[in-house]
mmCIF file of C-alpha atoms in Angstrom:
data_model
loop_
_atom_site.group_PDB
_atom_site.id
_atom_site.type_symbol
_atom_site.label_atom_id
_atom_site.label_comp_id
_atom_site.label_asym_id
_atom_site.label_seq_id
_atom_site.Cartn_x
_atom_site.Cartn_y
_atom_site.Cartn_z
ATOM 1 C CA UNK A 1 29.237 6.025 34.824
ATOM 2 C CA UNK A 2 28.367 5.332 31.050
ATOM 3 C CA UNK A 3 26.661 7.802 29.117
ATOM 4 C CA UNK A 4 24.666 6.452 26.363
ATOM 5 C CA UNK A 5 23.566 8.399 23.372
ATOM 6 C CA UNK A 6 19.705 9.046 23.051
ATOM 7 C CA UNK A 7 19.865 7.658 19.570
ATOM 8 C CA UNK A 8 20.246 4.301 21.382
ATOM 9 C CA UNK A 9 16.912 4.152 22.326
ATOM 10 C CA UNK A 10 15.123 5.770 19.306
ATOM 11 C CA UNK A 11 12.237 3.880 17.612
ATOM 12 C CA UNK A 12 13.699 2.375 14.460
ATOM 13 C CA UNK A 13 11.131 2.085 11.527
ATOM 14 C CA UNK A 14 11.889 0.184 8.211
ATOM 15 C CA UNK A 15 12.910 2.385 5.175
ATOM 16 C CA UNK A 16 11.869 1.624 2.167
ATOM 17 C CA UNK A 17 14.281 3.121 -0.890
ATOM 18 C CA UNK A 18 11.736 3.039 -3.898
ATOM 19 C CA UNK A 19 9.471 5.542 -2.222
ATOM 20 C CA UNK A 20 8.894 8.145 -4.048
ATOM 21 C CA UNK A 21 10.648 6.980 -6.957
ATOM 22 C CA UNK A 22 7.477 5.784 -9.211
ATOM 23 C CA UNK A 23 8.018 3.737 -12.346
ATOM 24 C CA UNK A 24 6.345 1.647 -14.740
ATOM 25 C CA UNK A 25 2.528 -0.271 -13.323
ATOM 26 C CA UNK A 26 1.809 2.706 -10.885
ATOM 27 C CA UNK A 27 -0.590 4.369 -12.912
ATOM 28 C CA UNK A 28 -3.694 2.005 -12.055
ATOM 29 C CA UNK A 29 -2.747 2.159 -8.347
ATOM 30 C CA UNK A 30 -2.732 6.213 -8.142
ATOM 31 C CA UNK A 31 -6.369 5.791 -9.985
ATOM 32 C CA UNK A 32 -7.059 3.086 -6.740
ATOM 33 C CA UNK A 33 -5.433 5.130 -3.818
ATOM 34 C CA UNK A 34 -7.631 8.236 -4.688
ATOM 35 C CA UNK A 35 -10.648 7.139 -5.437
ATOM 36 C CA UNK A 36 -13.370 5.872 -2.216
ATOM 37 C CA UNK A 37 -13.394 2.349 -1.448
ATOM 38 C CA UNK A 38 -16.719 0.495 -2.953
ATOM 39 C CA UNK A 39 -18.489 -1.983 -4.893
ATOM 40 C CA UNK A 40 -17.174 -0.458 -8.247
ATOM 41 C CA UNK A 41 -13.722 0.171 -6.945
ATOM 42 C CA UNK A 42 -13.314 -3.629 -5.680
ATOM 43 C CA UNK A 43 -14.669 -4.368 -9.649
ATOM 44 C CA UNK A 44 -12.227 -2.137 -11.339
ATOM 45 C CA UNK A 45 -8.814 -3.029 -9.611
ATOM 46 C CA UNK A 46 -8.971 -6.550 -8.223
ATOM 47 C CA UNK A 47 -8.396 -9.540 -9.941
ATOM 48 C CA UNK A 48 -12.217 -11.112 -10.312
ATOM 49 C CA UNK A 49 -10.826 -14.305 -8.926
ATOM 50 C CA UNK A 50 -9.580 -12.548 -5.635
ATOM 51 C CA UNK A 51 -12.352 -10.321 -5.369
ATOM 52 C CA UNK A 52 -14.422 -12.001 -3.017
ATOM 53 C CA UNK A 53 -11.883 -13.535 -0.442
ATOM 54 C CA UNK A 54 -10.456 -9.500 -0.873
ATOM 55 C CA UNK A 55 -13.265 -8.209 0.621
ATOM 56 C CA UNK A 56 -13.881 -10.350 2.967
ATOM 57 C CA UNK A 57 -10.290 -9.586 4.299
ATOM 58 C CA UNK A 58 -9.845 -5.947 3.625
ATOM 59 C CA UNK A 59 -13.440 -4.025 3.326
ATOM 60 C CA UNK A 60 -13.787 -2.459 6.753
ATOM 61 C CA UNK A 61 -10.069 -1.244 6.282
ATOM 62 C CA UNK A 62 -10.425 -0.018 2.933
ATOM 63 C CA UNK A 63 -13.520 1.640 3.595
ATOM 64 C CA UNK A 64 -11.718 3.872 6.588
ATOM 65 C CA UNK A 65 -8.628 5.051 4.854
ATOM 66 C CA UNK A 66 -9.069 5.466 1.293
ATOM 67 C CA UNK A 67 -8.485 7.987 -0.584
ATOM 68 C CA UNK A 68 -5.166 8.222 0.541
ATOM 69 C CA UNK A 69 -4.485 12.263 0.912
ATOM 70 C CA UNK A 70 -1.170 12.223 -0.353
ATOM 71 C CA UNK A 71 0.539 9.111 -1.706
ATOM 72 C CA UNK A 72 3.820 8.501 -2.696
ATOM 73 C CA UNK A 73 4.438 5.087 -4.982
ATOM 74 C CA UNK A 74 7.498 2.945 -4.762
ATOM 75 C CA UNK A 75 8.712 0.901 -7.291
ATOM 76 C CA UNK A 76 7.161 -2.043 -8.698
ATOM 77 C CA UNK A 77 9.351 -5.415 -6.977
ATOM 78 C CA UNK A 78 8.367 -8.644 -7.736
ATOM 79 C CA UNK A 79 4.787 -7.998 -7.791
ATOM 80 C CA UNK A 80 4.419 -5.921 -5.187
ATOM 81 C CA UNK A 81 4.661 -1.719 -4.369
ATOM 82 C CA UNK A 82 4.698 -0.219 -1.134
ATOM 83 C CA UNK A 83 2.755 2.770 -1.108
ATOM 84 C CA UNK A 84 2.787 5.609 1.511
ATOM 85 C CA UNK A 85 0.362 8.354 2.758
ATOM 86 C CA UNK A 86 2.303 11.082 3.352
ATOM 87 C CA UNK A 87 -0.518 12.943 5.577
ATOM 88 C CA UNK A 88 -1.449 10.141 7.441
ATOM 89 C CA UNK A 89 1.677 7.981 7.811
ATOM 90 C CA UNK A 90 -0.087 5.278 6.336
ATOM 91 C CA UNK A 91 1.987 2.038 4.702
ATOM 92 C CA UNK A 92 0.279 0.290 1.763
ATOM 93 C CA UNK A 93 1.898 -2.872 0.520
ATOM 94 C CA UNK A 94 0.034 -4.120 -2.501
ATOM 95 C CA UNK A 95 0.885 -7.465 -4.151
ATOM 96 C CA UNK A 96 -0.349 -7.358 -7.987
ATOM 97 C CA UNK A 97 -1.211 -10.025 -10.842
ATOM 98 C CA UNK A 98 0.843 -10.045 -13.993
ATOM 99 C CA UNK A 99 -2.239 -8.369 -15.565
ATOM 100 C CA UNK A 100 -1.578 -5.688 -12.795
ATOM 101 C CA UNK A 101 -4.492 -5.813 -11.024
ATOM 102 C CA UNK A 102 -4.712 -6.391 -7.068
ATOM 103 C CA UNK A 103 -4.277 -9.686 -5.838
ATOM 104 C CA UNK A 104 -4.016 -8.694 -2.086
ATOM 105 C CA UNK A 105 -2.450 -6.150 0.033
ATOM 106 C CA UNK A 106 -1.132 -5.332 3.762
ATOM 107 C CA UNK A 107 -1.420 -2.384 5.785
#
């Protein structure tokens, strides 16, 4: 008989290093993650060229989860941060413009 540790068949969810370790181009996105999704917030952090196809895409969702509770900020890589609610569980990945403003994001 073979005896297999339970580890084996343990869920096994991506880790993401930067968590938690918050550098330079977070500041606008803490502003974002705690503030209610609307009209004004859509305005203030996405790119005006993105905006509409943004909503489109992302309004219902938006509208249910934010504010975040308690977020935590990764780094900035490449033009993107991964952003996670610590209450909730919730992973944000947010792809930004050079100008630093949203260009899209996945939950």
């Amino acid at each position: 008989m073979l005896l297999l540790p339970f580890g084996l068949f343990a869920a096994v969810y991506p880790v993401d290093s930067t968590i938690g370790q918050t550098g330079e181009g977070t500041e606008l996105l803490c502003s974002a993650m705690a503030e209610p999704y609307s009209l004004s917030w859509l305005e203030s952090y996405v790119d005006a060229s993105w905006q509409e196809a943004f909503a489109a895409a992302n309004s219902t969702i938006l509208a249910k989860t934010l504010p975040l509770s308690n977020p935590v900020m990764g780094e900035l890589e490449e033009g993107r941060i991964h952003i996670k609610d610590l209450d909730s569980g919730l992973v944000v990945t947010v792809f930004l413009t050079d100008e630093g403003l949203i260009r899209s994001l996945s939950i």
